Short mmCIF file of C-alpha atoms in Angstrom, two decimals:
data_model
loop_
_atom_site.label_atom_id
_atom_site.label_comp_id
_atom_site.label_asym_id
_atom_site.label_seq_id
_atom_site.Cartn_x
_atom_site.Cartn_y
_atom_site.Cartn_z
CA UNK A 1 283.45 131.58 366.77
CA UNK A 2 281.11 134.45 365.62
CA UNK A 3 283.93 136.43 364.91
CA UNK A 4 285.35 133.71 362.12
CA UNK A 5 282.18 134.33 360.60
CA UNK A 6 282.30 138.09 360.80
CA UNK A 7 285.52 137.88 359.00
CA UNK A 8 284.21 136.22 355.67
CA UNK A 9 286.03 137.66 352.62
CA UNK A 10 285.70 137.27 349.12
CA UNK A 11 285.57 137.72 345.59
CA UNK A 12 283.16 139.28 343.35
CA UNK A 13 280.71 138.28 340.78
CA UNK A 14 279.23 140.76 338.43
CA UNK A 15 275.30 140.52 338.88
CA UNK A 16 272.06 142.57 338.33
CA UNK A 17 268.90 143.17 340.05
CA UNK A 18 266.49 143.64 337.34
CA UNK A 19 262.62 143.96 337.69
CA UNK A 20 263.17 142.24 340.93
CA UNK A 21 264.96 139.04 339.14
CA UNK A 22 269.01 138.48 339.32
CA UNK A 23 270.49 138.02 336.53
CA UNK A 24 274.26 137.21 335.49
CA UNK A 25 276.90 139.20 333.68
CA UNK A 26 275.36 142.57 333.44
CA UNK A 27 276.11 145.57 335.29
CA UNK A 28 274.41 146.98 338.35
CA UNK A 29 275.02 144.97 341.50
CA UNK A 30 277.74 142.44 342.56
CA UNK A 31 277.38 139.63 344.58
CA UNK A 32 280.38 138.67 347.29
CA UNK A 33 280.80 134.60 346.45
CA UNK A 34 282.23 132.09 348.81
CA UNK A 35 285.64 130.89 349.09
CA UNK A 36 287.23 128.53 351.92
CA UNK A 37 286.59 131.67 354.56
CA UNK A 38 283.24 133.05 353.37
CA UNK A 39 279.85 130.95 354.07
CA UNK A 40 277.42 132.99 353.00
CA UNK A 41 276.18 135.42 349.71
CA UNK A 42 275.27 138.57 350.47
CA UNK A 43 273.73 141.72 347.57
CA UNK A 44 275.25 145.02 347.34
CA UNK A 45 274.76 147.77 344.99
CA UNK A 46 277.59 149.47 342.98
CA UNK A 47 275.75 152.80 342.43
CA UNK A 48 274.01 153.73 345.37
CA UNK A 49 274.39 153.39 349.19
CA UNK A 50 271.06 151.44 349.82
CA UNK A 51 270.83 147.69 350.91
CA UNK A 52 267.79 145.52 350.14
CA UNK A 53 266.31 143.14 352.69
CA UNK A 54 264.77 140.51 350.55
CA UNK A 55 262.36 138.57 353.02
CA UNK A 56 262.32 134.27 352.12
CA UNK A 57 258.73 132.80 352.47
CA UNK A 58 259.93 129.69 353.94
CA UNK A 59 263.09 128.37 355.77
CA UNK A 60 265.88 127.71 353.29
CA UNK A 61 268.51 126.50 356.01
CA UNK A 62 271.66 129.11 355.40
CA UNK A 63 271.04 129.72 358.97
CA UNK A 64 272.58 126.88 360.45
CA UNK A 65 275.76 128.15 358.69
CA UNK A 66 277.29 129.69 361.55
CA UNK A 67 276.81 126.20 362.94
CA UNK A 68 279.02 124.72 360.39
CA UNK A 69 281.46 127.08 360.78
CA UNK A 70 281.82 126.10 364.94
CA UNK A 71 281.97 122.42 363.46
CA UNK A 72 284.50 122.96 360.95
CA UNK A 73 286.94 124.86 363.06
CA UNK A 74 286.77 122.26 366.19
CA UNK A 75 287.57 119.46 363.84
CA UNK A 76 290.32 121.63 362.17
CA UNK A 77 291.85 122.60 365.39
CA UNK A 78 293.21 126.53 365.96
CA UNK A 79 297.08 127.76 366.63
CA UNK A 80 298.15 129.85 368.42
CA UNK A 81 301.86 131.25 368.73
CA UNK A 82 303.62 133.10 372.04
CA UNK A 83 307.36 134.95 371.68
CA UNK A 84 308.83 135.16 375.53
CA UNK A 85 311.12 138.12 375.76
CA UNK A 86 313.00 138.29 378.89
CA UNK A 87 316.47 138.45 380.24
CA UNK A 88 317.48 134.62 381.52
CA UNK A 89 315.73 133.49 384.31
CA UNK A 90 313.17 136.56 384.30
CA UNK A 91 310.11 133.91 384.85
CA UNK A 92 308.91 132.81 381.42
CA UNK A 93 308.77 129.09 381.47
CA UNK A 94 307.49 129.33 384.94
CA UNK A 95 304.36 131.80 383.50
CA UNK A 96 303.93 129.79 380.70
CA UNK A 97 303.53 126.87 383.00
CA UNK A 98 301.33 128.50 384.81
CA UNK A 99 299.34 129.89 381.71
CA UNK A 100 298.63 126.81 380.08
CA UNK A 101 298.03 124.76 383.91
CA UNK A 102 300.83 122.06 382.45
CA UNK A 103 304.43 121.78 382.31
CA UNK A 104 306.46 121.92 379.13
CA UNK A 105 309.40 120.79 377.87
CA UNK A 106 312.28 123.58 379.47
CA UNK A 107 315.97 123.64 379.16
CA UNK A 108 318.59 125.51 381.54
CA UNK A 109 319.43 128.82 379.61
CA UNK A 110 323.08 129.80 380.09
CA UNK A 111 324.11 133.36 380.93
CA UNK A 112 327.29 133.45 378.92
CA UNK A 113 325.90 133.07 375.57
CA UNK A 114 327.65 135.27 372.97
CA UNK A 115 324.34 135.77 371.03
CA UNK A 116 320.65 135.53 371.45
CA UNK A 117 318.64 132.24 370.52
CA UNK A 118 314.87 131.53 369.65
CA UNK A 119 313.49 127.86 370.81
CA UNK A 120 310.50 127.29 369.16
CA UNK A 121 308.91 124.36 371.25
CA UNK A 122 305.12 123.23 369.70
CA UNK A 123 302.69 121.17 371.89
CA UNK A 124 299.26 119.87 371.02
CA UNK A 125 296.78 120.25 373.44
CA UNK A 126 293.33 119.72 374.03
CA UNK A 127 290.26 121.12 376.14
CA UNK A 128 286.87 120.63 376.17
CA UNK A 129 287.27 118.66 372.47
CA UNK A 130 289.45 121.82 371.18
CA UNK A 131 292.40 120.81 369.52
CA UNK A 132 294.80 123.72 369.90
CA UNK A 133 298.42 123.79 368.48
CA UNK A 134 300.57 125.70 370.76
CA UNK A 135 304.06 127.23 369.96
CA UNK A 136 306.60 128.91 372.43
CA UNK A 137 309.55 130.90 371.70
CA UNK A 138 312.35 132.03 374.16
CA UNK A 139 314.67 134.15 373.27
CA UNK A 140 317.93 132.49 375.26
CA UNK A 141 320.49 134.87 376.42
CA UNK A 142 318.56 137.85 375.74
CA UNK A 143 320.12 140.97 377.42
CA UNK A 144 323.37 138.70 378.63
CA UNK A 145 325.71 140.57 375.83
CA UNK A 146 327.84 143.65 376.81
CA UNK A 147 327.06 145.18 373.78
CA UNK A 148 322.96 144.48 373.88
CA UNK A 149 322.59 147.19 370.35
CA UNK A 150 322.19 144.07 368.07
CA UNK A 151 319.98 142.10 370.75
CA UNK A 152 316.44 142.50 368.99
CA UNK A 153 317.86 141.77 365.31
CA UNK A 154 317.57 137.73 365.86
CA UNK A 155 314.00 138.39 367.43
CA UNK A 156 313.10 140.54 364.20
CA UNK A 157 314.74 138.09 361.47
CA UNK A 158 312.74 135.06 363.33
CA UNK A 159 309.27 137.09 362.69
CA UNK A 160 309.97 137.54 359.41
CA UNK A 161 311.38 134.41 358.77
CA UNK A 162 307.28 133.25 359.80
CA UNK A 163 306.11 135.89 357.51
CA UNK A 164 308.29 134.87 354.42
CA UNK A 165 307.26 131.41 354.94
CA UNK A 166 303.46 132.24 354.72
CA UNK A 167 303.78 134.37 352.16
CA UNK A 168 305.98 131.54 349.91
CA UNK A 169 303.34 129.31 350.84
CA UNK A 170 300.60 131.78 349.91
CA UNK A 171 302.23 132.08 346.49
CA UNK A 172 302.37 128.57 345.34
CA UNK A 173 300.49 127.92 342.59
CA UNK A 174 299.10 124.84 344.41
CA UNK A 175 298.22 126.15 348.06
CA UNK A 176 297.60 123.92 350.83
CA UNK A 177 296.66 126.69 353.51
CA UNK A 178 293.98 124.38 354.72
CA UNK A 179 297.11 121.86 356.13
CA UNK A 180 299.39 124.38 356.65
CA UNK A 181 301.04 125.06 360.15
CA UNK A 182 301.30 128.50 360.34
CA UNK A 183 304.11 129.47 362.67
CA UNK A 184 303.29 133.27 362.45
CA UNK A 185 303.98 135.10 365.71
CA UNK A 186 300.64 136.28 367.17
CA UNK A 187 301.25 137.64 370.51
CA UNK A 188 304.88 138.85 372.50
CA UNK A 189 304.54 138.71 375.97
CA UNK A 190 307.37 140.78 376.93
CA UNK A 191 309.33 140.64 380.30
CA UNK A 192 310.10 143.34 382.28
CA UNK A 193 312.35 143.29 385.44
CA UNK A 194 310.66 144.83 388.28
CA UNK A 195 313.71 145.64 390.07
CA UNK A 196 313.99 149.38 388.33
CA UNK A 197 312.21 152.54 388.70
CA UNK A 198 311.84 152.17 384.67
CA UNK A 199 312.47 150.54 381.47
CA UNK A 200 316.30 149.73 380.29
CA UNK A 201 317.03 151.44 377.08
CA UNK A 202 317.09 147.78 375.52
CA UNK A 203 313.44 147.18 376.56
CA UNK A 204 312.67 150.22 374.58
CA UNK A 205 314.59 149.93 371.80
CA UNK A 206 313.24 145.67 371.93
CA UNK A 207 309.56 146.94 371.69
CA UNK A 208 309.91 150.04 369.48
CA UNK A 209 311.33 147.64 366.32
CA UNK A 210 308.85 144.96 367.01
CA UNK A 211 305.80 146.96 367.84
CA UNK A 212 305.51 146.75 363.59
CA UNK A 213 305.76 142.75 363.70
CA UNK A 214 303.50 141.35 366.12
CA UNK A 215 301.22 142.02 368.76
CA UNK A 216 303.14 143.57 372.44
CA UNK A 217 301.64 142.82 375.82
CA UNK A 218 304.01 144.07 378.43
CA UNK A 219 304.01 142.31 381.63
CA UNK A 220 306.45 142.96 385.09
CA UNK A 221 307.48 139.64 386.11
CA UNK A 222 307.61 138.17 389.52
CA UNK A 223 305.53 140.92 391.08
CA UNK A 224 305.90 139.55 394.24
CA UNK A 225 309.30 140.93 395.06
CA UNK A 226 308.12 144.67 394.98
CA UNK A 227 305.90 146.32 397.55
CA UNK A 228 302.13 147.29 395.92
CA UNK A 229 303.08 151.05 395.93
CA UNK A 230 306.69 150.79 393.86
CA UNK A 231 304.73 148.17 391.36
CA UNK A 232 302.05 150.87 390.64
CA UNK A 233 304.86 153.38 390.40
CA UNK A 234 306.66 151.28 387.94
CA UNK A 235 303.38 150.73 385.83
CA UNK A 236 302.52 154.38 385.58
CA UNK A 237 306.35 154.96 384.93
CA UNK A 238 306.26 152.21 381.97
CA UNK A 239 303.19 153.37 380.24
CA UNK A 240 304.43 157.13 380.19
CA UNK A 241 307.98 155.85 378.58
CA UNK A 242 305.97 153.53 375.94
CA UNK A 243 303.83 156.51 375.05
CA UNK A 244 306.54 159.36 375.18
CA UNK A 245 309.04 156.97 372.72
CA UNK A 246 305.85 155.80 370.20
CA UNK A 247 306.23 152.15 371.24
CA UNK A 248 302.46 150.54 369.78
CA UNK A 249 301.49 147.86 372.17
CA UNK A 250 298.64 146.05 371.55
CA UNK A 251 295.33 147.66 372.59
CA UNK A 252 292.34 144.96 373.76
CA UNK A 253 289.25 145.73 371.19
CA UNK A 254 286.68 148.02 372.31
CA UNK A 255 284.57 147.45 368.75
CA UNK A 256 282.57 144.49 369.88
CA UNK A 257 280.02 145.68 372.29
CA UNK A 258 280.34 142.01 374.16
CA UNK A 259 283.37 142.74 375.45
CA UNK A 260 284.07 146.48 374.96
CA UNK A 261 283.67 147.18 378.74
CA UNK A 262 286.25 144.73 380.35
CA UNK A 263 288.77 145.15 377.28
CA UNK A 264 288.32 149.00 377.80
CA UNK A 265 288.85 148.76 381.76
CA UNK A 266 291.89 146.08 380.83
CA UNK A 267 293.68 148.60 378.45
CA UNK A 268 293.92 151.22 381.53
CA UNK A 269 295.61 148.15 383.96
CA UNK A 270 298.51 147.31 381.03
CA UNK A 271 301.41 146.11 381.91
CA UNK A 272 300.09 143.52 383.72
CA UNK A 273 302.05 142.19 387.26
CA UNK A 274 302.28 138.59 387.16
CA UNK A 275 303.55 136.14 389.61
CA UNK A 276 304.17 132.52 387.73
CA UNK A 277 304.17 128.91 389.74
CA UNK A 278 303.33 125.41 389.50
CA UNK A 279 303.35 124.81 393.37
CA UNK A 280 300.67 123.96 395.36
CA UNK A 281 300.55 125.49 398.63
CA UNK A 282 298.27 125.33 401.87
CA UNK A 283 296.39 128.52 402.24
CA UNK A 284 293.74 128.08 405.00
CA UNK A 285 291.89 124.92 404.18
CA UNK A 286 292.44 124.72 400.52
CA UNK A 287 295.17 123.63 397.91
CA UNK A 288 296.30 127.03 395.25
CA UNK A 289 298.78 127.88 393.05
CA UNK A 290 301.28 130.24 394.39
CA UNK A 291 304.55 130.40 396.17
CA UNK A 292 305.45 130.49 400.46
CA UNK A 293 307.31 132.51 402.08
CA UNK A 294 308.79 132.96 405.52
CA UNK A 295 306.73 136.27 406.05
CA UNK A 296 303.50 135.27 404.19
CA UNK A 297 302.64 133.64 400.56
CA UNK A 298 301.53 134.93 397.26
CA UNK A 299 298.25 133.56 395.33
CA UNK A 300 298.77 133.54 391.60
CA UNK A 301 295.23 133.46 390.90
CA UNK A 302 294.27 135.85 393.43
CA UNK A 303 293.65 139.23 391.65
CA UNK A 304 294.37 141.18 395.28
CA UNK A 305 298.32 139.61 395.01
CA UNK A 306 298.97 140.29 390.96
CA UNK A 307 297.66 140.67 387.64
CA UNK A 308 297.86 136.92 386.20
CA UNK A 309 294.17 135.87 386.25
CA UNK A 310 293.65 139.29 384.51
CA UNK A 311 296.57 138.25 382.10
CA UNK A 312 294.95 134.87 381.17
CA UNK A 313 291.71 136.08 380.67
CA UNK A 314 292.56 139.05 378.30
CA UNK A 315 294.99 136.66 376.27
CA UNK A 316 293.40 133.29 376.13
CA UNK A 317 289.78 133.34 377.23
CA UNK A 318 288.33 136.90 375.21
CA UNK A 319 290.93 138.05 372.76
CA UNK A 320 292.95 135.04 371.62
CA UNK A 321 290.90 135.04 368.23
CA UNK A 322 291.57 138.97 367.95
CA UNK A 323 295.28 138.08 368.58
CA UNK A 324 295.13 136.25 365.23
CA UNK A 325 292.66 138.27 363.09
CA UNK A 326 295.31 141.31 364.10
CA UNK A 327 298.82 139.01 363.25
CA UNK A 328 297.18 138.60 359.99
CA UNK A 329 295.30 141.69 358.81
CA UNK A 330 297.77 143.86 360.29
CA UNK A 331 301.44 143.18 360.58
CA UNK A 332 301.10 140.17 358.30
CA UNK A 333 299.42 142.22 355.63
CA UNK A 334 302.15 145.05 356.59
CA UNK A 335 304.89 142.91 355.50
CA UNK A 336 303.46 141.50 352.26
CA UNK A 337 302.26 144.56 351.05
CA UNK A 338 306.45 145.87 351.47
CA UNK A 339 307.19 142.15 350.32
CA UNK A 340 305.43 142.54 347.15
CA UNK A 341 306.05 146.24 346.04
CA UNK A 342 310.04 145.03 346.87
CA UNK A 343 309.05 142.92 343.77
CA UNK A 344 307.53 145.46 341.72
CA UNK A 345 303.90 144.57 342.41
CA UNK A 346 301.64 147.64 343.45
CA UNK A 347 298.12 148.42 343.19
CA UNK A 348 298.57 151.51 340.92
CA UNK A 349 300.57 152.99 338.31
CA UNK A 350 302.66 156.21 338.37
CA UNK A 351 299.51 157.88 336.77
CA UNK A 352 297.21 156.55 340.13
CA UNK A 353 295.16 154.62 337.74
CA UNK A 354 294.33 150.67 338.75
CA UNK A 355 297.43 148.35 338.00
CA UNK A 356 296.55 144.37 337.72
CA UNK A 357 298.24 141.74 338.23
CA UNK A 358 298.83 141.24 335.11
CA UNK A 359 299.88 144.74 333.59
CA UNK A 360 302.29 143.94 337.03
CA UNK A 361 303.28 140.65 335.64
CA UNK A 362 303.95 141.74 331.89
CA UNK A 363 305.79 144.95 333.03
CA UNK A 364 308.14 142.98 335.31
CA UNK A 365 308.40 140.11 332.56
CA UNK A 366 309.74 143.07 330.31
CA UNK A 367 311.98 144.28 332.92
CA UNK A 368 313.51 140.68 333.58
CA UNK A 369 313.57 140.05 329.70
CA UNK A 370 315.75 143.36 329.24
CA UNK A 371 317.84 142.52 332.73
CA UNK A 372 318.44 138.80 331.13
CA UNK A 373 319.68 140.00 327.76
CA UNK A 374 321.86 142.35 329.33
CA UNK A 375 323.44 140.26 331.73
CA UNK A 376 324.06 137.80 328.73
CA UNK A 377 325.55 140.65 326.78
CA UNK A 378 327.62 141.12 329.66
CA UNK A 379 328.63 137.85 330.29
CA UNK A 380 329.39 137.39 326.47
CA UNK A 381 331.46 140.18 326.16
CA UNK A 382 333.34 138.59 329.23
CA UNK A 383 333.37 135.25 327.59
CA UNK A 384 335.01 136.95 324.83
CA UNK A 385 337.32 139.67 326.68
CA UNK A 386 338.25 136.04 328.78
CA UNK A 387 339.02 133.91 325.28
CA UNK A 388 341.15 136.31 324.00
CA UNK A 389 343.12 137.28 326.82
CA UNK A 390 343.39 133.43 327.15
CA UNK A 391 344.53 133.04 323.66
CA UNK A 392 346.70 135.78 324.24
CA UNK A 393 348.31 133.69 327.17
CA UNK A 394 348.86 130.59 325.24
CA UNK A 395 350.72 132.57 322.25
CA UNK A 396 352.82 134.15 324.63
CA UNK A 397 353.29 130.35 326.42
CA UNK A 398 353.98 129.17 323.17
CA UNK A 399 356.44 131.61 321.83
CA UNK A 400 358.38 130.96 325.02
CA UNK A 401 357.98 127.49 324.64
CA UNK A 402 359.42 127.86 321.20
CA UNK A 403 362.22 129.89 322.20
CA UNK A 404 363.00 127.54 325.22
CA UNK A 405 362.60 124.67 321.98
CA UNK A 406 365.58 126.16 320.06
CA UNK A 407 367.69 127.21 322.63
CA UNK A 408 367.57 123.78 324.21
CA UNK A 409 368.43 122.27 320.34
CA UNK A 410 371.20 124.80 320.40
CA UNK A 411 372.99 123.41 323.37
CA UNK A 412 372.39 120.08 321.87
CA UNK A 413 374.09 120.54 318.86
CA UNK A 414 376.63 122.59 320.71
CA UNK A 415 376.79 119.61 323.11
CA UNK A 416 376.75 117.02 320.50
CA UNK A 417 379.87 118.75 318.70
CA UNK A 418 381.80 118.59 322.00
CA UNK A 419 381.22 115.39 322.25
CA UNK A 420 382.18 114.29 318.35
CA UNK A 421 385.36 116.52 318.94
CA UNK A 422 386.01 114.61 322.22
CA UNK A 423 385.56 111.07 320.74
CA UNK A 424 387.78 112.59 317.93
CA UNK A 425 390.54 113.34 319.78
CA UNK A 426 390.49 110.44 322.06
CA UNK A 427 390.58 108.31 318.93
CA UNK A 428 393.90 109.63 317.56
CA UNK A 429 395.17 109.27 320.88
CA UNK A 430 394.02 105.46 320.70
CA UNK A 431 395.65 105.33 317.49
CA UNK A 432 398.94 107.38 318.27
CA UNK A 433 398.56 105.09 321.55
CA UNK A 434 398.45 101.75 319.68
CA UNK A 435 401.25 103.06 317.02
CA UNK A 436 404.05 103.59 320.44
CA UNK A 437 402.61 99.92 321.36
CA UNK A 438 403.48 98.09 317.93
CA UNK A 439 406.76 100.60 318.20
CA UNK A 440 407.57 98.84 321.39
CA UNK A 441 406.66 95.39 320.98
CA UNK A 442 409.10 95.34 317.78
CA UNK A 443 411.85 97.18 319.70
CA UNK A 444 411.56 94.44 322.41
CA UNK A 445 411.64 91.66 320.40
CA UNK A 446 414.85 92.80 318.49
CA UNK A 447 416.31 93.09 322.08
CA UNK A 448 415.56 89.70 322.98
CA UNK A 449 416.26 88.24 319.72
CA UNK A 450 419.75 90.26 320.35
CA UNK A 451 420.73 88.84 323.81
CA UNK A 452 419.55 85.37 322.49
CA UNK A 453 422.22 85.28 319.57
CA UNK A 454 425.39 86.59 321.90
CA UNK A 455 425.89 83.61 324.14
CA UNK A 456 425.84 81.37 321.19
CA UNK A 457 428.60 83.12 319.59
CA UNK A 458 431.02 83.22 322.75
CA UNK A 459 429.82 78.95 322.79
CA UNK A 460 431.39 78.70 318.97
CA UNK A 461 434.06 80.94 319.61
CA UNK A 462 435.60 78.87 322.47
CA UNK A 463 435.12 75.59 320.55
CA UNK A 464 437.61 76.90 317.78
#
């Protein structure tokens, strides 16, 4: 907890310490104000190295501040987030099991994934009235590829994917920090096989474009299939390969005179041999944690069988709050410092002079004012180029459609003529038709009338 209060920042006040009485708005000292991290004042001057110790003639109570602080963060609860990076079944649900004395939520990781997956899985948990919000992330199918050269890229997108969520978050004109869940990466425990005399070119290439992003604590899982003299073979062998290719892991802090010794002794033990497992087994009279064998059994907790008690203790029980201050001073601060000159925010101008945020606001304003009328130039000279080459189309449409118009009345006329000629025709040959008809009817009648008249006269002619 001391260290949250070592870690106050904020912004400053323009005071001055005249004939021994502070007064505001005039030059000569500032004074560092609270914000929602800082619980305290404290007097510095601008023009000369020296600090004065003012001495109070009677309690005033800031003391208990540290106090507060402790009381404030228990009800408030802490997070804390873990990447596992490990080929399938390596060991890190089992460690994490074992880290954490509980058993979380696991599901059976396939080897024939075509791509690597983060789980995020977040548990509450609680210990001694700490409230602590716990996130793991496996990487599934993690060295299962053939081709392992794009392994690490879902790894690095899901860290930044934290980052750019903090940082939009951050930016808001309305922050709610105090409620927020941060989901920022702050340590990668990462898995190495211990059946090699070294690490696989995708361990190094893993570590070397994450070493940026977050905070690297190599460990050898299950320790206890390699003899003691091949596991401190492999160590030596993994610590001259992270050194010879410029892989950063994370150092323990040797600043803080509490726990300088065992975090400088730790740093010369890294990686660390762990054995994970939630069994229970007999040795001599009592009940541990560790796995039997035919030939003998293995104590997790026993620092003579592997490194896990030395593990915990460096990760959850002396530098956990380090873990964090370093996620976000460090590779948080990394990334939204590239973040925000991406957007054309700096610090200083081309001359080295001070920039502010809002010379860095105006200037980019400008910029985006320019940018906007030229893209609506641009997108009015297309409008345009687009209407007439559309108008263009629907002349030429309509001149076809014109010619198509009188063409078509053409062979309608030409077709109506036909047709008049036709009926024409077929009426004179009605006409001729019915002429031959009246021509015949006549010529028949006279023939009957004719044949009707001659047996009458052969009738009078034999009378007489």
């Amino acid at each position: 907890m001391l260290s949250l209060f070592a870690r106050c920042q904020a912004p400053r006040v323009n005071l001055v310490l005249e004939e021994q009485s502070l007064t505001a708005n005039l030059p000569g000292c500032s004074i560092i104000h609270p914000t929602a991290y800082s619980l305290g004042y404290y007097i510095q001057t601008r023009n000369t190295q020296k600090k004065r110790t003012l001495e109070l003639s009677g309690h005033v109570g800031f003391d208990s501040l540290p106090d507060q602080l402790v009381s404030k963060a228990s009800a408030q609860g802490f997070c804390f987030n873990i990447l596992c990076v490990g080929e399938t079944g390596i060991g890190k649900s089992t460690l994490m099991n074992t880290l954490f004395n509980t058993t979380f939520e696991n599901e059976e990781a396939s080897h024939y994934g075509q791509m690597v997956e983060l789980r995020p899985h977040t548990y509450e948990l609680r210990e001694s009235n700490v409230n602590l919000k716990l996130t793991v992330v496996h990487t599934v199918g993690f060295g299962d590829q053939i081709n392992k050269e794009q392994s690490y890229k879902p790894i690095l997108e899901y860290i930044d994917a934290q980052f750019a969520k903090f940082l939009e978050e951050e930016l808001k004109i309305k922050r709610s920090l105090f409620n927020y869940h941060d989901t920022r990466i702050h340590i990668c425990l990462y898995f190495i096989a211990p059946n090699g005399h070294s690490l696989k070119s995708l361990d190094l290439v893993t570590m070397k474009k994450l070493d940026s992003k977050v905070n690297i604590i190599p460990v050898i899982a299950k320790a206890d299939t390699v003899s003691r003299n091949e596991l401190e073979k492999l160590k030596i062998k993994v610590m001259s390969e992270l050194v010879s290719n410029g892989v950063q892991i994370y150092q323990f802090p040797t600043e803080d005179e509490a726990v300088a010794e065992i975090n400088s002794s730790m740093n010369t033990l890294l990686p660390f041999a762990v054995v994970g497992s939630v069994d229970d087994v007999k040795v001599g009279n009592k009940m541990v944690k560790g796995r039997l064998y035919p030939w003998g059994s293995v104590e997790v907790e026993n620092e003579k069988h592997c490194d896990f008690v030395k593990l915990r203790e460096m990760v959850l029980r002396v530098n956990m709050e380090d873990l964090r201050e370093q996620t976000h001073a460090r590779h948080y601060e990394l990334y939204r410092r590239c973040k925000l000159e991406e957007m054309g925010f700096k610090d200083t101008g081309t001359d080295s002079q001070s920039f502010s945020l809002q010379q860095t606001y105006e200037t980019k304003r400008k910029e985006f004012i320019v940018e906007l009328q030229r893209k609506e130039e641009e997108m009015r000279q297309m409008f345009v180029n687009k209407v007439k080459e559309t108008e263009a189309e629907l002349k030429e449409k309509e001149k076809e459609l014109h010619e198509r118009f009188e063409q078509l009345k053409r062979m309608h006329q030409e077709e109506k003529k036909n047709l008049e000629e036709k009926r024409r025709e077929l009426e004179e040959e009605m006409n001729a038709f019915n002429r031959r008809k009246v021509a015949a009817e006549t010529l028949m009648g006279q023939a009957l009338q004719g044949c009707s008249q001659q047996p009458f006269k052969k009738d009078k002619d034999k009378k007489k």
